[in-house]
Structure formats: C-alpha cells, structure tokens
Tab-separated table of C-alpha atoms and ligand atoms in Angstrom:
chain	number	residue	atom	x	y	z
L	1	UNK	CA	157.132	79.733	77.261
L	2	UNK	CA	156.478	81.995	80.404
L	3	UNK	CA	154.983	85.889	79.991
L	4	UNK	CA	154.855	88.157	82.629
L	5	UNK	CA	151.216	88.396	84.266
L	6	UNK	CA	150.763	91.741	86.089
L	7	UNK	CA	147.734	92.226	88.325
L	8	UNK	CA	146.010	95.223	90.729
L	9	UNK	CA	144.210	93.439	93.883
L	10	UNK	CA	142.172	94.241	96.337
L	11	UNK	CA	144.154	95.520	99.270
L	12	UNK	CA	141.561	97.172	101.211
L	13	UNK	CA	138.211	97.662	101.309
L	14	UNK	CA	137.480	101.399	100.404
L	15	UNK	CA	134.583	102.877	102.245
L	16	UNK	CA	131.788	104.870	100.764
L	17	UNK	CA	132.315	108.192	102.489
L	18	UNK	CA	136.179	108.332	101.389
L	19	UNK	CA	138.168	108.314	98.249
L	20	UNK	CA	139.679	105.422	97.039
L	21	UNK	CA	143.351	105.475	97.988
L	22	UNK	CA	145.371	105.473	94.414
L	23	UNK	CA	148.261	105.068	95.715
L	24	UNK	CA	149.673	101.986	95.707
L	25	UNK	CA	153.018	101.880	97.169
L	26	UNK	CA	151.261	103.227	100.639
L	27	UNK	CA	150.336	101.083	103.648
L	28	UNK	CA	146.680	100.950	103.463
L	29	UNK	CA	146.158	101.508	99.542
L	30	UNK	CA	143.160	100.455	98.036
L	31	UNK	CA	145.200	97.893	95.542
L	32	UNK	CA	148.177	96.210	95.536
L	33	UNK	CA	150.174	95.899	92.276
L	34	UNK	CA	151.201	92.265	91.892
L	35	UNK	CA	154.135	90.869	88.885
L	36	UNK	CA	154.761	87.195	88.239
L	37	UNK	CA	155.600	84.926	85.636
L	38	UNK	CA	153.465	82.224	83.788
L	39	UNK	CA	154.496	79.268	82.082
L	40	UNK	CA	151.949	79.305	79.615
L	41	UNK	CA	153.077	75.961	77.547
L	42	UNK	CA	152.218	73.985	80.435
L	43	UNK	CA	149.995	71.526	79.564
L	44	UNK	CA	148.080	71.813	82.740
L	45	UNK	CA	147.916	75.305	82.377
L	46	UNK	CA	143.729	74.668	82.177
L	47	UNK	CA	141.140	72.586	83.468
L	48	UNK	CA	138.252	71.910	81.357
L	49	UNK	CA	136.249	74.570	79.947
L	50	UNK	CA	138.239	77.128	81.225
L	51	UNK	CA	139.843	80.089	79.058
L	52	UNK	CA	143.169	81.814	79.128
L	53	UNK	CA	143.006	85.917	78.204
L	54	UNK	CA	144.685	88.684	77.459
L	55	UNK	CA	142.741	91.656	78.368
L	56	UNK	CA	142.726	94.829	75.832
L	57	UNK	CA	140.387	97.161	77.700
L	58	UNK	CA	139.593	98.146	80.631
L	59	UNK	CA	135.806	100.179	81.347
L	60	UNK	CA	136.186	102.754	84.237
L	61	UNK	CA	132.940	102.930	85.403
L	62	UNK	CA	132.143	104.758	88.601
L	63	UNK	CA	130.096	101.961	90.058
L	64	UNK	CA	133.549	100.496	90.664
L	65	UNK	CA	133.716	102.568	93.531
L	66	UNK	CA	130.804	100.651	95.363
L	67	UNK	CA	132.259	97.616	94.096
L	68	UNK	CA	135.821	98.001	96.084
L	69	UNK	CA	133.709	98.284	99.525
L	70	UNK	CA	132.369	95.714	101.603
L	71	UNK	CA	129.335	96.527	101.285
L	72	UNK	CA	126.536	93.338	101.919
L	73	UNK	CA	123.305	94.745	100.619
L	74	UNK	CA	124.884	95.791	97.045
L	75	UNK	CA	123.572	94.092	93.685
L	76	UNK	CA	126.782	92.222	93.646
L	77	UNK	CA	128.837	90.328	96.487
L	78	UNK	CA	131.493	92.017	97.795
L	79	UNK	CA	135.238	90.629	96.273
L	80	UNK	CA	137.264	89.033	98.102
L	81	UNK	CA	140.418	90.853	99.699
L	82	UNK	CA	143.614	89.427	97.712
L	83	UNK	CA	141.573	89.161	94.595
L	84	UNK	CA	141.839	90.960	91.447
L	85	UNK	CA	140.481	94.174	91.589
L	86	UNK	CA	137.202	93.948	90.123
L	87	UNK	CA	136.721	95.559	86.160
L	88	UNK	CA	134.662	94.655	83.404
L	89	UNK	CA	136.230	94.808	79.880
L	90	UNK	CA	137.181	93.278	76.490
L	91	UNK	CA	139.768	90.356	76.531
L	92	UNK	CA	141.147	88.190	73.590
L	93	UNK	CA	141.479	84.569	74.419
L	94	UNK	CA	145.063	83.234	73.905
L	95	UNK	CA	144.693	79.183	75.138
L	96	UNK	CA	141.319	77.526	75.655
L	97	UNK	CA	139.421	74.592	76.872
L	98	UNK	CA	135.778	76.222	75.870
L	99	UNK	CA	133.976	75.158	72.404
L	100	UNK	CA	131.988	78.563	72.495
L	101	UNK	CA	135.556	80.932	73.631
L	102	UNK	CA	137.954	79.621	70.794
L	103	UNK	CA	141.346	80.732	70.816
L	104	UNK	CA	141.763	84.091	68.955
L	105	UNK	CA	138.041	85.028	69.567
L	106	UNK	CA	136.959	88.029	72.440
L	107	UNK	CA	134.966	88.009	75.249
L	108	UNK	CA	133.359	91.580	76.673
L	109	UNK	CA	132.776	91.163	80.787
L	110	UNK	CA	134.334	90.510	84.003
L	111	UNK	CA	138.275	90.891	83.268
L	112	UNK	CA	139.359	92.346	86.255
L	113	UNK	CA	142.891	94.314	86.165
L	114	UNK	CA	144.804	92.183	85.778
L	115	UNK	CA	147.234	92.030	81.954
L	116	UNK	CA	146.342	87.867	81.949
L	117	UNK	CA	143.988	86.044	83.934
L	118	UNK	CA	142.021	82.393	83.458
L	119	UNK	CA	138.477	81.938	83.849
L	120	UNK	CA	135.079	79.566	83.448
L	121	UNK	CA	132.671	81.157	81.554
L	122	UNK	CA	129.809	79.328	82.693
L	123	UNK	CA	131.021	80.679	86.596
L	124	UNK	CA	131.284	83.805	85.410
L	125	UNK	CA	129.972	87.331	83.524
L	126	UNK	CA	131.672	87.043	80.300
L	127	UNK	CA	129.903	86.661	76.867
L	128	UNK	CA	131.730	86.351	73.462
L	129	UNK	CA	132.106	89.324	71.160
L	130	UNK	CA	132.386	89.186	67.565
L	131	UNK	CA	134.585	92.165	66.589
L	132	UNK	CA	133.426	91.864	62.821
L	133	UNK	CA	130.067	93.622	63.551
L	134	UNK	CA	131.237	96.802	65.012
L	135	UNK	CA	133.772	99.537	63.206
L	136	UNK	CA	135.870	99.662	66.402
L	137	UNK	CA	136.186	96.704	69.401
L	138	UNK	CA	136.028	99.300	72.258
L	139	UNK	CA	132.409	99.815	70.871
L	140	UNK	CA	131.393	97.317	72.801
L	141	UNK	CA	132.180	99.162	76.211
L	142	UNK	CA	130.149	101.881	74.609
L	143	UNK	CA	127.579	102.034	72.074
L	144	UNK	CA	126.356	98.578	72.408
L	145	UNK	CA	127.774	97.727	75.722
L	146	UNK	CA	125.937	98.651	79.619
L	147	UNK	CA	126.715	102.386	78.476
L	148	UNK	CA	124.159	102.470	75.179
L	149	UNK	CA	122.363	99.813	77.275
L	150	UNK	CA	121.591	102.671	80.774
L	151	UNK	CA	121.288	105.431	77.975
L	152	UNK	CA	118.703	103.255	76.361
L	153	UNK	CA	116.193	102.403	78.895
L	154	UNK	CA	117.081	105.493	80.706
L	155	UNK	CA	115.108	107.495	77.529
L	156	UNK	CA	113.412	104.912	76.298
L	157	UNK	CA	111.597	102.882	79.326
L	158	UNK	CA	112.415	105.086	83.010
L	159	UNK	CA	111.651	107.977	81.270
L	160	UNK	CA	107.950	107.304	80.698
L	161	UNK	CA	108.286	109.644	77.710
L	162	UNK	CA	107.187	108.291	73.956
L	163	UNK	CA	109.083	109.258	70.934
L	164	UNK	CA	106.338	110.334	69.736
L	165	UNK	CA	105.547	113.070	72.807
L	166	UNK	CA	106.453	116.277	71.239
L	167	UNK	CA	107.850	119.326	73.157
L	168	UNK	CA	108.745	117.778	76.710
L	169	UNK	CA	111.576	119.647	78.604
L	170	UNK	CA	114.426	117.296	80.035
L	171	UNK	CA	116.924	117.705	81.942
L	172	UNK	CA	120.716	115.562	81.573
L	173	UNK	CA	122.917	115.914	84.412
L	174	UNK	CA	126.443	114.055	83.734
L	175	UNK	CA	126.017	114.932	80.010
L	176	UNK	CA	129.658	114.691	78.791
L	177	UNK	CA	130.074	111.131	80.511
L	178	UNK	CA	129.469	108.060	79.423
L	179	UNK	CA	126.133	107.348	79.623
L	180	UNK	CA	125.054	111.178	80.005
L	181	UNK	CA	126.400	111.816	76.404
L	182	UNK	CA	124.572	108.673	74.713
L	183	UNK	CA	121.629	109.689	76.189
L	184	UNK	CA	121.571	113.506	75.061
L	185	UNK	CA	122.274	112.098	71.681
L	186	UNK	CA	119.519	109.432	72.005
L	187	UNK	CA	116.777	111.673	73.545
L	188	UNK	CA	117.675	114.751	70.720
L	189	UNK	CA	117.549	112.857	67.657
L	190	UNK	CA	114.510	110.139	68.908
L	191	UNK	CA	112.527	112.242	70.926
L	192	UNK	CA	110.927	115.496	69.979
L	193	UNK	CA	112.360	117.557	72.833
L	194	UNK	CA	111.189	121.198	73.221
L	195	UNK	CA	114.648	121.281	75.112
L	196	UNK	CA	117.677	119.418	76.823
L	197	UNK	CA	119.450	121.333	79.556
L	198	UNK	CA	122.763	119.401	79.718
L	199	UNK	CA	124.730	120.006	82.718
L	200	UNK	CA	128.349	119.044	82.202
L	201	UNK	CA	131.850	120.748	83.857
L	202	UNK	CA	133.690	123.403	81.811
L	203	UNK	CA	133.059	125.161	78.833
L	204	UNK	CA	135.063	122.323	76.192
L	205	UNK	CA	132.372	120.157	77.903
L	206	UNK	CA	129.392	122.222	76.995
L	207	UNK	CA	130.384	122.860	73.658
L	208	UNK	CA	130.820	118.973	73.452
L	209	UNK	CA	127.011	118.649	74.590
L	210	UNK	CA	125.949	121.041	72.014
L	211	UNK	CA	127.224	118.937	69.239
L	212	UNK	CA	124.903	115.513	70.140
L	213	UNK	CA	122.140	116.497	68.738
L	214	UNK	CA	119.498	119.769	67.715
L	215	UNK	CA	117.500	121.516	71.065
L	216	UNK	CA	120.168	121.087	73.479
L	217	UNK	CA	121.556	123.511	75.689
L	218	UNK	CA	124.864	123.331	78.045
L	219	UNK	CA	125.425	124.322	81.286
L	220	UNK	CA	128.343	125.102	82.968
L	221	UNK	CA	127.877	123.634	86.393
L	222	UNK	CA	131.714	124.484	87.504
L	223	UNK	CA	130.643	128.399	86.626
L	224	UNK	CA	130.403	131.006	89.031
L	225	UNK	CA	127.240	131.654	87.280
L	226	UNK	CA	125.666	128.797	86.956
L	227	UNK	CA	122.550	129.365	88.643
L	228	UNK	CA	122.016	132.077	86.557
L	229	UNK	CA	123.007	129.992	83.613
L	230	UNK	CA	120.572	127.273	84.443
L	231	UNK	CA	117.468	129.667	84.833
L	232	UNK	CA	118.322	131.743	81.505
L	233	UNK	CA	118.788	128.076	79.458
L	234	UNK	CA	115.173	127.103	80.693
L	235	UNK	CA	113.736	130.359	80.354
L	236	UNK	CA	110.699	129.919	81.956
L	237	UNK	CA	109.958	126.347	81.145
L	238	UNK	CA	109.813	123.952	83.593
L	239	UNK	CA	111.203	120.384	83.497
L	240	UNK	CA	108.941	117.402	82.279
L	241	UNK	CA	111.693	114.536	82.448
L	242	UNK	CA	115.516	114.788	84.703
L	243	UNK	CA	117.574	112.146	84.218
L	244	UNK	CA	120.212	112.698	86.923
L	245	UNK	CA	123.724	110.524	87.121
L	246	UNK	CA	125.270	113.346	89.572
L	247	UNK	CA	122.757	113.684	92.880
L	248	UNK	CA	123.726	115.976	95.907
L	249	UNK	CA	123.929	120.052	95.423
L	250	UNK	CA	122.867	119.761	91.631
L	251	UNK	CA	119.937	117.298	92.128
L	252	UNK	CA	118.709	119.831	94.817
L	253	UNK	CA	118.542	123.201	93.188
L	254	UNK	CA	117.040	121.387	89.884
L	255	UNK	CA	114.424	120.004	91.610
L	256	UNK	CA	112.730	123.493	92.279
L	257	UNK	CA	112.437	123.717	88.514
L	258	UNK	CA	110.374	120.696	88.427
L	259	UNK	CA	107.146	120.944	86.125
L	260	UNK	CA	104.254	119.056	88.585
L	261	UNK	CA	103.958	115.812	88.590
L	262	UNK	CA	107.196	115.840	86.479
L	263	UNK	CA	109.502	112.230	86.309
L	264	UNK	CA	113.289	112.117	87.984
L	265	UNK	CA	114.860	109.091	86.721
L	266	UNK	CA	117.989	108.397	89.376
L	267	UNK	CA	120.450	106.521	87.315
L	268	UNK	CA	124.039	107.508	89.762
L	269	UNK	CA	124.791	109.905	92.221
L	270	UNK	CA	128.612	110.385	91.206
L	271	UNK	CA	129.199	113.854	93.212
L	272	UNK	CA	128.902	111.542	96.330
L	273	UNK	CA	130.387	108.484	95.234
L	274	UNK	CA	134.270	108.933	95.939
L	275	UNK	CA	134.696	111.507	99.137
L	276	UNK	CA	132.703	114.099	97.646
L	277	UNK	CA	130.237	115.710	99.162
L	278	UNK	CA	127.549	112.935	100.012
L	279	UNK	CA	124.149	113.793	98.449
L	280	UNK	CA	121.801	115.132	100.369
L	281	UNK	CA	117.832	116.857	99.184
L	282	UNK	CA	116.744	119.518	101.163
L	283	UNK	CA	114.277	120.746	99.283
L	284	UNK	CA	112.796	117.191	99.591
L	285	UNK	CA	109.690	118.203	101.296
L	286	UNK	CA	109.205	121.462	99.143
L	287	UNK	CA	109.890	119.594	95.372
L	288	UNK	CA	108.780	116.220	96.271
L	289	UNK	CA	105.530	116.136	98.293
L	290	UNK	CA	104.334	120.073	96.477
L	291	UNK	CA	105.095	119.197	93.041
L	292	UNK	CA	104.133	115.443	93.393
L	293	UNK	CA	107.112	114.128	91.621
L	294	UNK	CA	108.159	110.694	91.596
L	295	UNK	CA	111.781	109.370	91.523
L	296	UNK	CA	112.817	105.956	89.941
L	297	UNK	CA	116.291	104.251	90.083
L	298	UNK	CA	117.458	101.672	88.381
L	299	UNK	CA	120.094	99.575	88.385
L	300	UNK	CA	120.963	97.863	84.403
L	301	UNK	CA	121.024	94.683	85.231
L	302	UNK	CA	117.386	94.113	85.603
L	303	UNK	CA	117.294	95.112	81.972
L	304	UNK	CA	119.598	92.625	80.492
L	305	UNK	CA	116.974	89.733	79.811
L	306	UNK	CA	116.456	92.515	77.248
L	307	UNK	CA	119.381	92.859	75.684
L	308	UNK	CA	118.452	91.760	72.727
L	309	UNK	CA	115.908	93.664	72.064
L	310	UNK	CA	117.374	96.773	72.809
L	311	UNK	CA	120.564	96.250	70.818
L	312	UNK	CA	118.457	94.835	67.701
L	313	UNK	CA	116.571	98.719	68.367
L	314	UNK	CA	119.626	100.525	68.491
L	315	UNK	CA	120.754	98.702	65.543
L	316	UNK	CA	117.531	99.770	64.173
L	317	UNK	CA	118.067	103.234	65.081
L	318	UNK	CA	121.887	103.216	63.311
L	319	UNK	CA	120.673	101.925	60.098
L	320	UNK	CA	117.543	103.978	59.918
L	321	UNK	CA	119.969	107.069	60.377
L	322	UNK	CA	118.400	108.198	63.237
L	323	UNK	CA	121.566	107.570	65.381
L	324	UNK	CA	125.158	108.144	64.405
L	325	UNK	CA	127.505	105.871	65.926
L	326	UNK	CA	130.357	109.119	65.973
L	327	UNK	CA	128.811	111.103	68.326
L	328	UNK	CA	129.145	107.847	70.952
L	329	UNK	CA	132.454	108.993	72.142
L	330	UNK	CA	135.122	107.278	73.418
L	331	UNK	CA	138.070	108.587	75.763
L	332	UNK	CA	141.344	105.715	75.499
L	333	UNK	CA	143.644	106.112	78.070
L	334	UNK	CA	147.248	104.302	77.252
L	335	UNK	CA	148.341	101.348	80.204
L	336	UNK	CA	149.946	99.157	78.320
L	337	UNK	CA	153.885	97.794	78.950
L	338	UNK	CA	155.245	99.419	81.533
L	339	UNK	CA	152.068	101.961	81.992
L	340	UNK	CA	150.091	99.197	83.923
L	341	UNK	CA	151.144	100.440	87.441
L	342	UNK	CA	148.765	103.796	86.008
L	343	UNK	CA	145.510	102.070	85.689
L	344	UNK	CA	144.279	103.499	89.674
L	345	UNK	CA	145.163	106.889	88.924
L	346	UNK	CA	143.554	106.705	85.508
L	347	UNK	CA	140.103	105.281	86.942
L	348	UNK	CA	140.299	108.020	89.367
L	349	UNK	CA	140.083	110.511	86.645
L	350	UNK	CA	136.122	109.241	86.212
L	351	UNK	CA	135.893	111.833	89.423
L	352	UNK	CA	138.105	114.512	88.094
L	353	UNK	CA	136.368	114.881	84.410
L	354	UNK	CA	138.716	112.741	82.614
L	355	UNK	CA	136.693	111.876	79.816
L	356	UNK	CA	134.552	112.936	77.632
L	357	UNK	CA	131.944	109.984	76.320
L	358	UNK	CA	132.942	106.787	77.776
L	359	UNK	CA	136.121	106.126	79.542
L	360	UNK	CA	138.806	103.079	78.501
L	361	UNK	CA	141.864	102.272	79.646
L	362	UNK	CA	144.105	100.567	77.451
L	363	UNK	CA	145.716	97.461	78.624
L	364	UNK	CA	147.355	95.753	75.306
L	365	UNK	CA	147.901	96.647	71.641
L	366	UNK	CA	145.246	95.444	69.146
L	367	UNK	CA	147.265	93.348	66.508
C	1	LIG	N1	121.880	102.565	87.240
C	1	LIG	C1	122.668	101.921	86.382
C	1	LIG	O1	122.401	100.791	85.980
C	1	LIG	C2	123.904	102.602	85.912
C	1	LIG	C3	124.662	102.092	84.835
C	1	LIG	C4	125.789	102.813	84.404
C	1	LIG	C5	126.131	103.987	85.065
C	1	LIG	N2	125.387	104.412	86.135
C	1	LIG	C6	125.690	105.662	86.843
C	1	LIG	O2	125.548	106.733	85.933
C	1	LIG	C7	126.484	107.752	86.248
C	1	LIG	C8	127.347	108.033	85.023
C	1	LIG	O3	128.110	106.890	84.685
C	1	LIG	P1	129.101	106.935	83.473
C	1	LIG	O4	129.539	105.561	83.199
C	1	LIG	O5	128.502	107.742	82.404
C	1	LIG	O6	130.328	107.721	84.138
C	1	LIG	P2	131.219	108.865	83.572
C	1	LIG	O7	131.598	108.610	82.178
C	1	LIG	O8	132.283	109.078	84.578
C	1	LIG	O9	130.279	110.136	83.572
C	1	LIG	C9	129.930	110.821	84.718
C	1	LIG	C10	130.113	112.310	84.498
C	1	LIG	O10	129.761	112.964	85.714
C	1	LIG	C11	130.495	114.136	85.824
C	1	LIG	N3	130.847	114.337	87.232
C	1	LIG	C12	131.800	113.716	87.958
C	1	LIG	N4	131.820	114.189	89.217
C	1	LIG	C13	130.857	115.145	89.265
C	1	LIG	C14	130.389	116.010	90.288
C	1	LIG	N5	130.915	115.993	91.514
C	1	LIG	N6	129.375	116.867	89.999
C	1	LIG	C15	128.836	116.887	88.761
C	1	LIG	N7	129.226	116.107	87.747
C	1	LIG	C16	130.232	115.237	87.997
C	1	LIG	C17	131.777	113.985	84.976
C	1	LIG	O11	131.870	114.993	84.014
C	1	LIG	P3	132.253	116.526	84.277
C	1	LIG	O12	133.637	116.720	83.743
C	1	LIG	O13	131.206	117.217	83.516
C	1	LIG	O14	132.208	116.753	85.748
C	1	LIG	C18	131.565	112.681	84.224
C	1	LIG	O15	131.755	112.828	82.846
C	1	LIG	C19	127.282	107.261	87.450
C	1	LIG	O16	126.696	107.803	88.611
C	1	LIG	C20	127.097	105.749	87.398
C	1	LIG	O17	127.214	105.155	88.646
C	1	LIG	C21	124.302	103.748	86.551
C-alpha cells in the first residue's frame, strides 16, 4: 500500500536580522515543499527500533526562527540544509519496531513538517504521550507541554517571587501568547499580586488578558496611547517582577518603571526575532546600573530534569482548583489534505498576532 508523504525542508538558511521567506515557490525560499509516495507494506520499511508516524500537530513556536539559521553557538545544532524543516509536535505511530512506541500510541516531540516521517527514539527528542490523561491531545503542546513548562518556572523559580509574597507588582509582556497567557493565569490565581500589567496587541487581546485571572490589567501596546495607558494602569506603583517575551522598544520604556532592585526575567525577545526591529536598551545605563536591577534568561531546557516535578505541581494546582485548564488557550489552525503547502504562512502568523494562547497547526484529522 503506498500514501503520499508530503514534507517542508530546509532550503535556506534564514538569517537573524531578516524574515523568514514564506514563500515557497521563490528562488531562495526558506523551505522547499517536497511530495512523494511511500510503500508502506514493505517489509523493510523499518530497521529495528525505529517508528513510522503520522503527525497531527504541529507547535509554532517562535524559537523556530533561530532554529532555521545557521547559527553555531545556539542550544541546538543547526539542521541540515535538505532536511525537514525542524518542528516539534504530536504524532500517532502507524508501523513500529519500538516496544515502548506501539502502533496506535502518540509521541509529543521532534516531528518536523513533514505529513509522515520515520524515526529512532532513542536518537531523538520524542517521548510517548498517553492521550487518556488529558481532556484534549493538543494539551500537550500547551498546558503540560514546554508552554505550561516556561510559564511555570518563569513564575514559579526565575521570578524569585513566593506564592506566598503578597502585593508584588509584575509586569507580562507577550500576554495573549502562548506562554504569556499561562503565565498571567498562573501568577493571578497562585500568587497574591497587588497587580499584573499585561501588555498584549489590540483591544480583543486585552480583553482576553483580563479574563485569566483577578488583578490584571491590559495594555494596548499597538495604541496610540499607550504610554499613557501604561502609566495610568500602574498608577504610581512601580514594578517588583517583568517577565518580558517581547524585548526591544517595549523592554526599554518599561524598564524606567522599574521598582529598585526589582527582577527582569528575559524569557524571548520576539519584536526582534523575524526582521523586526532588533532589540536594543538605551536606557541600559539609566534602569540597570541606577535601579540595580538584575536580568535572568533562561532557556527551558535546563529545566526539564524537572519535568516531573513541575507537571505533578501543575497537576496539583488543577485538582486543588487553583488552576483551570480553560483559560490555557489554544489557537488550531487547519493544514490538513491539500492545506499542507499553508503551514509557512501559518507559522508566520506567530509574528503577526495570529493566536491567542498557544498556536497549532493542524496536520491530520483525529479519528
Ligand atoms: N526561554 C525559553 O525557554 C522559552 C520557551 C518558550 C518560549 N520562549 C519565548 O517566549 C516568547 C513567547 O513564546 P510563545 O510560545 O508564547 O509565542 P507566541 O504564542 O507567539 O506569543 C508571543 C506573543 O508576542 C506578541 N508579539 C509578537 N510580535 C510582537 C512585537 N513585535 N511586539 C510585541 N509583542 C509581540 C504576540 O501577540 P500580540 O498579538 O499581542 O502582538 C504573541 O502572542 C518568545 O519570545 C519565545 O521565543 C522562550
């Protein structure tokens, strides 16, 4: 029996002062769209402990971006050209060779886009997924995958802030993203915030913030009037904790309203990520040095040795009623069939305001 196997690879390496090029029926597009068929009854079709997926979902994540350069000094090796585009998502295993990946069972990790692909699990990120202990599969791109994970030990650890430390100010940049959203929702309902300034684009999106949790207040950072907007929200407070995921213009101004010695937690710099204006902190000298703050990044994956414990918490936090798995919102995007060609110009939507909550594409039909 042969299927059709349809696949986005890596053309070109983007750069990370330019936007990706989407287009992929251009000369020097990022990806290049790739159809063939696969006998899948051959008996050969495997090697030993190999698997043979389907992939369901695809996570847009804006780290993706960094992950289509070249670049040598990242976290992560630089793919190939001529290989699959590089994606993490949720796949269901059609054939295997694997004890621990049966047939019919999921997997949540590297899947690539690509609609079929084979892999080794023990040569590769991919851990199985058991779609009986979550309400929806795609919850495991969000609530309890890297996007609860960053929300998590963005509040919880980076932060420096105990649950118990009543009437801190914080500040949420990227609030109606992903990660941004999870963590308003997390810091509001486990923290005893005097405030949350959320800064998301548009006013669907600040109404969205609004409704995570009590003590939090939207901004419109696409307003004329934002500066204005900002100021009024805080009303004379200054900021304890900022949790930023955006960096350049918005990271600057807020870090004037910095309470001293006050914590920014660095988890992304979108606004410079994809040809947009590359961050940059002039008031460095004036926020930095006078108000003796101290900025962290972090990058997840020196977390995961934890992951354990910090899903068994959130867990914790779900059953205890202290979280509500609703307000971890998902935006689905539809690529299946024919729509596959769409998946580039549907992860570039992460840098237009696409989604609201965490971002999936679609790739196949749950049965
Ligand atoms: N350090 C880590 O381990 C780690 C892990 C995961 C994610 N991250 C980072 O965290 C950030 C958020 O990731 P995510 O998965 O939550 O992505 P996401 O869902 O795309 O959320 C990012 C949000 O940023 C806003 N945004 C986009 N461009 C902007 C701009 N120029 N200025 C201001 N806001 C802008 C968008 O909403 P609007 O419509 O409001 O503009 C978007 O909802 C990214 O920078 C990512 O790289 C880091």
């Amino acid at each position: 029996m042969s299927i059709t196997v349809k696949k986005y690879l890596l053309n070109q390496y983007a750069t990370f002062d330019s936007s990706v090029n989407l287009n992929y029926e251009s000369p020097d597009a990022t990806f290049k769209f790739e159809q063939s068929t696969l006998d899948i009854s051959n008996p050969n079709l495997l090697q030993d402990d190999e698997i043979f997926y389907e992939t369901i979902y695809l996570s847009n994540d804006p780290a993706q971006k960094g992950w289509f350069t070249a670049a040598k000094d990242s976290y992560l090796p630089p793919t190939p050209l001529g290989q699959p585009a590089p994606a993490h998502g949720i796949a269901k295993i059609l054939k295997s060779k694997n004890a621990q990946f049966p047939e019919g069972s999921y997997f949540m990790g590297k899947v690539n886009w690509v609609t079929h692909g084979i892999v080794n699990p023990a040569k590769s990120m991919v851990f199985p997924v058991d779609p009986t202990q979550v309400q929806k599969l795609s919850h495991f791109l969000s609530v309890f995958g890297s996007t609860g994970m960053t929300a998590y030990v963005a509040a919880f650890k980076y932060s420096e802030v105990k649950p118990e430390d009543e009437g801190k100010v914080w500040l949420i940049t990227g609030a109606a993203g992903a990660v941004g959203a999870a963590l308003v929702h997390i810091v509001a309902n486990c923290f005893k915030p005097k405030l949350i300034l959320a800064v998301a684009g548009g006013p669907d999106k600040v109404e969205f913030v609004e409704s995570l949790g009590p003590n939090v207040k939207g901004v419109d950072y696409k307003s004329a009037s934002y500066d204005e907007d900002f100021s009024k929200a805080l009303g004379g407070d200054k900021i304890d904790v900022f949790v930023d995921q955006v960096g350049g213009e918005i990271l600057n101004k807020a870090s004037l309203h910095m309470q001293t010695f006050g914590k920014i937690v660095q988890v992304g710099a979108i606004s410079g990520y994809n040809g947009g204006v590359s961050s940059y902190f002039t008031n460095y000298a004036v926020a930095v040095i006078t108000k003796r703050l101290r900025i962290q990044g972090f990058v997840l994956v020196d977390d995961l040795k934890d992951m354990k414990k910090i899903v068994g918490h959130m867990i914790e936090l779900f059953q205890t009623g202290k979280l509500d798995v609703s307000k971890f919102s998902e935006t689905i995007v539809d690529a299946t069939g024919e729509k596959f060609t769409e998946i580039p110009e549907l992860w570039g939507g992460l840098f237009t305001g696409a989604n609201k909550g965490k971002y999936i594409t679609q790739v196949a039909k749950l049965e």
